[in-house]
Amino acid sequence: MIPELEQRLKKREIHPTAMRLLVLKKLQNSEHAISLNELEALFDQADKTTLYRTLKTFEKNKLVHSIDDGTGSMKYALCDESCDCLPEQAHMHFHCNKCELTFCMKEYNLPKIQLPKKFKAEETSLVVKGLCEKCS
């Protein structure tokens, strides 16, 4: 599995280090978006700064995307291998008010928004809040 993970990093022009491979594996195994604090809790000994820098490197190279779900803690989720993080690839997210988990809803793309002249969108997001299937 490590060669597969290394290839995924190299494809995004990210040098594979031991920590980056471990973080990628954790993200790949997660069914929901995770925060920096959640990621830190998954490791026995990990420097929070290193984890933060790893996530930011992944985000810069479009391996993950960040989600502001309104909880005050940014969440991160693995992008699809074909994703270039273009506006037309943006999708909806769902935050459960009970279990506090945030999920990517990749099957629900955001509609293209027409803005007035001289307005330029830099990012779009849609977070639906409610109860997930386990909590409802």
PDB file of C-alpha atoms in Angstrom:
ATOM      1  CA  MET A   1       0.000   0.000   0.000  1.00  0.00           C
ATOM      2  CA  ILE A   2       2.892   2.377   0.676  1.00  0.00           C
ATOM      3  CA  PRO A   3       4.022   2.423  -3.002  1.00  0.00           C
ATOM      4  CA  GLU A   4       0.442   3.383  -3.952  1.00  0.00           C
ATOM      5  CA  LEU A   5       0.484   6.213  -1.395  1.00  0.00           C
ATOM      6  CA  GLU A   6       3.910   7.365  -2.561  1.00  0.00           C
ATOM      7  CA  GLN A   7       2.640   7.517  -6.140  1.00  0.00           C
ATOM      8  CA  ARG A   8      -0.364   9.555  -5.059  1.00  0.00           C
ATOM      9  CA  LEU A   9       1.927  12.081  -3.367  1.00  0.00           C
ATOM     10  CA  LYS A  10       4.336  12.202  -6.304  1.00  0.00           C
ATOM     11  CA  LYS A  11       1.442  12.739  -8.722  1.00  0.00           C
ATOM     12  CA  ARG A  12       0.667  15.950  -6.803  1.00  0.00           C
ATOM     13  CA  GLU A  13       4.366  16.878  -6.700  1.00  0.00           C
ATOM     14  CA  ILE A  14       4.645  16.228  -2.967  1.00  0.00           C
ATOM     15  CA  HIS A  15       7.858  14.645  -1.725  1.00  0.00           C
ATOM     16  CA  PRO A  16       6.878  11.483   0.195  1.00  0.00           C
ATOM     17  CA  THR A  17       8.132  11.572   3.767  1.00  0.00           C
ATOM     18  CA  ALA A  18       7.222   9.153   6.533  1.00  0.00           C
ATOM     19  CA  MET A  19       4.850  11.655   8.164  1.00  0.00           C
ATOM     20  CA  ARG A  20       3.178  12.598   4.883  1.00  0.00           C
ATOM     21  CA  LEU A  21       2.581   8.938   4.103  1.00  0.00           C
ATOM     22  CA  LEU A  22       1.089   8.359   7.563  1.00  0.00           C
ATOM     23  CA  VAL A  23      -1.187  11.402   7.291  1.00  0.00           C
ATOM     24  CA  LEU A  24      -2.318  10.402   3.802  1.00  0.00           C
ATOM     25  CA  LYS A  25      -3.133   6.905   5.069  1.00  0.00           C
ATOM     26  CA  LYS A  26      -5.228   8.342   7.933  1.00  0.00           C
ATOM     27  CA  LEU A  27      -7.086  10.649   5.541  1.00  0.00           C
ATOM     28  CA  GLN A  28      -7.664   7.805   3.111  1.00  0.00           C
ATOM     29  CA  ASN A  29      -9.137   5.614   5.852  1.00  0.00           C
ATOM     30  CA  SER A  30     -11.452   8.320   7.211  1.00  0.00           C
ATOM     31  CA  GLU A  31     -15.116   8.303   6.206  1.00  0.00           C
ATOM     32  CA  HIS A  32     -15.518  11.964   7.163  1.00  0.00           C
ATOM     33  CA  ALA A  33     -13.529  15.184   7.027  1.00  0.00           C
ATOM     34  CA  ILE A  34     -11.154  15.591   9.958  1.00  0.00           C
ATOM     35  CA  SER A  35      -9.777  18.538  11.877  1.00  0.00           C
ATOM     36  CA  LEU A  36      -6.182  19.094  12.888  1.00  0.00           C
ATOM     37  CA  ASN A  37      -7.069  18.144  16.486  1.00  0.00           C
ATOM     38  CA  GLU A  38      -8.754  14.923  15.341  1.00  0.00           C
ATOM     39  CA  LEU A  39      -5.719  14.076  13.209  1.00  0.00           C
ATOM     40  CA  GLU A  40      -3.379  14.723  16.121  1.00  0.00           C
ATOM     41  CA  ALA A  41      -5.452  12.363  18.312  1.00  0.00           C
ATOM     42  CA  LEU A  42      -4.937   9.563  15.749  1.00  0.00           C
ATOM     43  CA  PHE A  43      -1.190   9.572  16.416  1.00  0.00           C
ATOM     44  CA  ASP A  44       0.495   8.523  19.669  1.00  0.00           C
ATOM     45  CA  GLN A  45       3.276  11.050  19.224  1.00  0.00           C
ATOM     46  CA  ALA A  46       3.043  13.731  16.589  1.00  0.00           C
ATOM     47  CA  ASP A  47       4.011  17.350  16.494  1.00  0.00           C
ATOM     48  CA  LYS A  48       0.934  19.491  15.824  1.00  0.00           C
ATOM     49  CA  THR A  49       2.989  21.960  13.783  1.00  0.00           C
ATOM     50  CA  THR A  50       4.256  19.172  11.519  1.00  0.00           C
ATOM     51  CA  LEU A  51       0.718  17.876  11.031  1.00  0.00           C
ATOM     52  CA  TYR A  52      -0.530  21.392  10.235  1.00  0.00           C
ATOM     53  CA  ARG A  53       2.255  21.964   7.713  1.00  0.00           C
ATOM     54  CA  THR A  54       1.533  18.573   6.147  1.00  0.00           C
ATOM     55  CA  LEU A  55      -2.154  19.432   5.725  1.00  0.00           C
ATOM     56  CA  LYS A  56      -1.285  22.834   4.252  1.00  0.00           C
ATOM     57  CA  THR A  57       1.159  21.218   1.799  1.00  0.00           C
ATOM     58  CA  PHE A  58      -1.545  18.740   0.805  1.00  0.00           C
ATOM     59  CA  GLU A  59      -4.047  21.562   0.372  1.00  0.00           C
ATOM     60  CA  LYS A  60      -1.646  23.726  -1.663  1.00  0.00           C
ATOM     61  CA  ASN A  61      -0.984  20.776  -3.989  1.00  0.00           C
ATOM     62  CA  LYS A  62      -4.690  19.904  -4.241  1.00  0.00           C
ATOM     63  CA  LEU A  63      -4.471  16.554  -2.513  1.00  0.00           C
ATOM     64  CA  VAL A  64      -6.991  17.688   0.126  1.00  0.00           C
ATOM     65  CA  HIS A  65      -9.571  20.418   0.370  1.00  0.00           C
ATOM     66  CA  SER A  66     -10.516  22.353   3.468  1.00  0.00           C
ATOM     67  CA  ILE A  67     -14.049  22.793   4.755  1.00  0.00           C
ATOM     68  CA  ASP A  68     -15.245  25.602   6.984  1.00  0.00           C
ATOM     69  CA  ASP A  69     -18.311  23.936   8.484  1.00  0.00           C
ATOM     70  CA  GLY A  70     -19.049  26.754  10.932  1.00  0.00           C
ATOM     71  CA  THR A  71     -17.699  24.929  14.001  1.00  0.00           C
ATOM     72  CA  GLY A  72     -14.614  27.134  14.255  1.00  0.00           C
ATOM     73  CA  SER A  73     -12.333  24.238  13.373  1.00  0.00           C
ATOM     74  CA  MET A  74     -11.282  23.755   9.748  1.00  0.00           C
ATOM     75  CA  LYS A  75     -11.850  20.232   8.453  1.00  0.00           C
ATOM     76  CA  TYR A  76      -9.822  18.479   5.733  1.00  0.00           C
ATOM     77  CA  ALA A  77     -10.869  15.777   3.285  1.00  0.00           C
ATOM     78  CA  LEU A  78      -9.003  13.893   0.606  1.00  0.00           C
ATOM     79  CA  CYS A  79      -9.728  14.997  -2.949  1.00  0.00           C
ATOM     80  CA  ASP A  80     -10.497  12.526  -5.694  1.00  0.00           C
ATOM     81  CA  GLU A  81      -7.447  11.666  -7.784  1.00  0.00           C
ATOM     82  CA  SER A  82      -8.959  13.454 -10.782  1.00  0.00           C
ATOM     83  CA  CYS A  83      -9.816  16.606  -8.813  1.00  0.00           C
ATOM     84  CA  ASP A  84      -8.079  19.875  -9.654  1.00  0.00           C
ATOM     85  CA  CYS A  85     -10.075  21.878  -7.091  1.00  0.00           C
ATOM     86  CA  LEU A  86     -11.682  23.951  -9.825  1.00  0.00           C
ATOM     87  CA  PRO A  87     -14.878  25.891  -9.015  1.00  0.00           C
ATOM     88  CA  GLU A  88     -16.905  23.561 -11.243  1.00  0.00           C
ATOM     89  CA  GLN A  89     -15.699  20.607  -9.142  1.00  0.00           C
ATOM     90  CA  ALA A  90     -16.933  22.114  -5.860  1.00  0.00           C
ATOM     91  CA  HIS A  91     -19.376  19.925  -3.963  1.00  0.00           C
ATOM     92  CA  MET A  92     -21.710  20.159  -0.998  1.00  0.00           C
ATOM     93  CA  HIS A  93     -20.731  19.200   2.554  1.00  0.00           C
ATOM     94  CA  PHE A  94     -22.945  17.989   5.385  1.00  0.00           C
ATOM     95  CA  HIS A  95     -22.341  18.667   9.074  1.00  0.00           C
ATOM     96  CA  CYS A  96     -24.195  16.588  11.649  1.00  0.00           C
ATOM     97  CA  ASN A  97     -25.384  18.672  14.585  1.00  0.00           C
ATOM     98  CA  LYS A  98     -25.439  15.634  16.881  1.00  0.00           C
ATOM     99  CA  CYS A  99     -22.224  13.678  16.255  1.00  0.00           C
ATOM    100  CA  GLU A 100     -20.381  16.782  14.967  1.00  0.00           C
ATOM    101  CA  LEU A 101     -18.970  14.953  11.909  1.00  0.00           C
ATOM    102  CA  THR A 102     -18.630  16.649   8.522  1.00  0.00           C
ATOM    103  CA  PHE A 103     -19.041  14.651   5.317  1.00  0.00           C
ATOM    104  CA  CYS A 104     -18.209  15.351   1.683  1.00  0.00           C
ATOM    105  CA  MET A 105     -21.226  14.956  -0.574  1.00  0.00           C
ATOM    106  CA  LYS A 106     -19.240  14.608  -3.797  1.00  0.00           C
ATOM    107  CA  GLU A 107     -22.274  13.478  -5.755  1.00  0.00           C
ATOM    108  CA  TYR A 108     -23.857  16.941  -5.244  1.00  0.00           C
ATOM    109  CA  ASN A 109     -21.928  19.556  -7.227  1.00  0.00           C
ATOM    110  CA  LEU A 110     -22.478  23.212  -6.497  1.00  0.00           C
ATOM    111  CA  PRO A 111     -24.282  25.135  -9.228  1.00  0.00           C
ATOM    112  CA  LYS A 112     -22.389  27.747 -11.219  1.00  0.00           C
ATOM    113  CA  ILE A 113     -23.173  31.190  -9.858  1.00  0.00           C
ATOM    114  CA  GLN A 114     -23.391  34.186 -12.182  1.00  0.00           C
ATOM    115  CA  LEU A 115     -21.913  37.230 -10.477  1.00  0.00           C
ATOM    116  CA  PRO A 116     -22.303  40.883 -11.465  1.00  0.00           C
ATOM    117  CA  LYS A 117     -19.613  42.433 -13.654  1.00  0.00           C
ATOM    118  CA  LYS A 118     -16.317  43.153 -11.879  1.00  0.00           C
ATOM    119  CA  PHE A 119     -17.092  40.598  -9.150  1.00  0.00           C
ATOM    120  CA  LYS A 120     -14.717  37.654  -9.012  1.00  0.00           C
ATOM    121  CA  ALA A 121     -15.452  34.522  -6.973  1.00  0.00           C
ATOM    122  CA  GLU A 122     -12.439  33.053  -5.205  1.00  0.00           C
ATOM    123  CA  GLU A 123     -14.174  30.182  -3.454  1.00  0.00           C
ATOM    124  CA  THR A 124     -17.619  28.729  -2.999  1.00  0.00           C
ATOM    125  CA  SER A 125     -19.001  26.472  -0.332  1.00  0.00           C
ATOM    126  CA  LEU A 126     -22.252  24.979   0.790  1.00  0.00           C
ATOM    127  CA  VAL A 127     -22.616  23.261   4.147  1.00  0.00           C
ATOM    128  CA  VAL A 128     -25.926  21.662   4.973  1.00  0.00           C
ATOM    129  CA  LYS A 129     -26.489  21.077   8.690  1.00  0.00           C
ATOM    130  CA  GLY A 130     -28.793  18.511  10.251  1.00  0.00           C
ATOM    131  CA  LEU A 131     -28.632  14.899  11.365  1.00  0.00           C
ATOM    132  CA  CYS A 132     -26.599  12.250   9.543  1.00  0.00           C
ATOM    133  CA  GLU A 133     -28.027   8.812   8.776  1.00  0.00           C
ATOM    134  CA  LYS A 134     -26.573   7.338  12.010  1.00  0.00           C
ATOM    135  CA  CYS A 135     -27.994  10.116  14.209  1.00  0.00           C
ATOM    136  CA  SER A 136     -31.423  10.614  12.627  1.00  0.00           C
TER     137      SER A 136
END
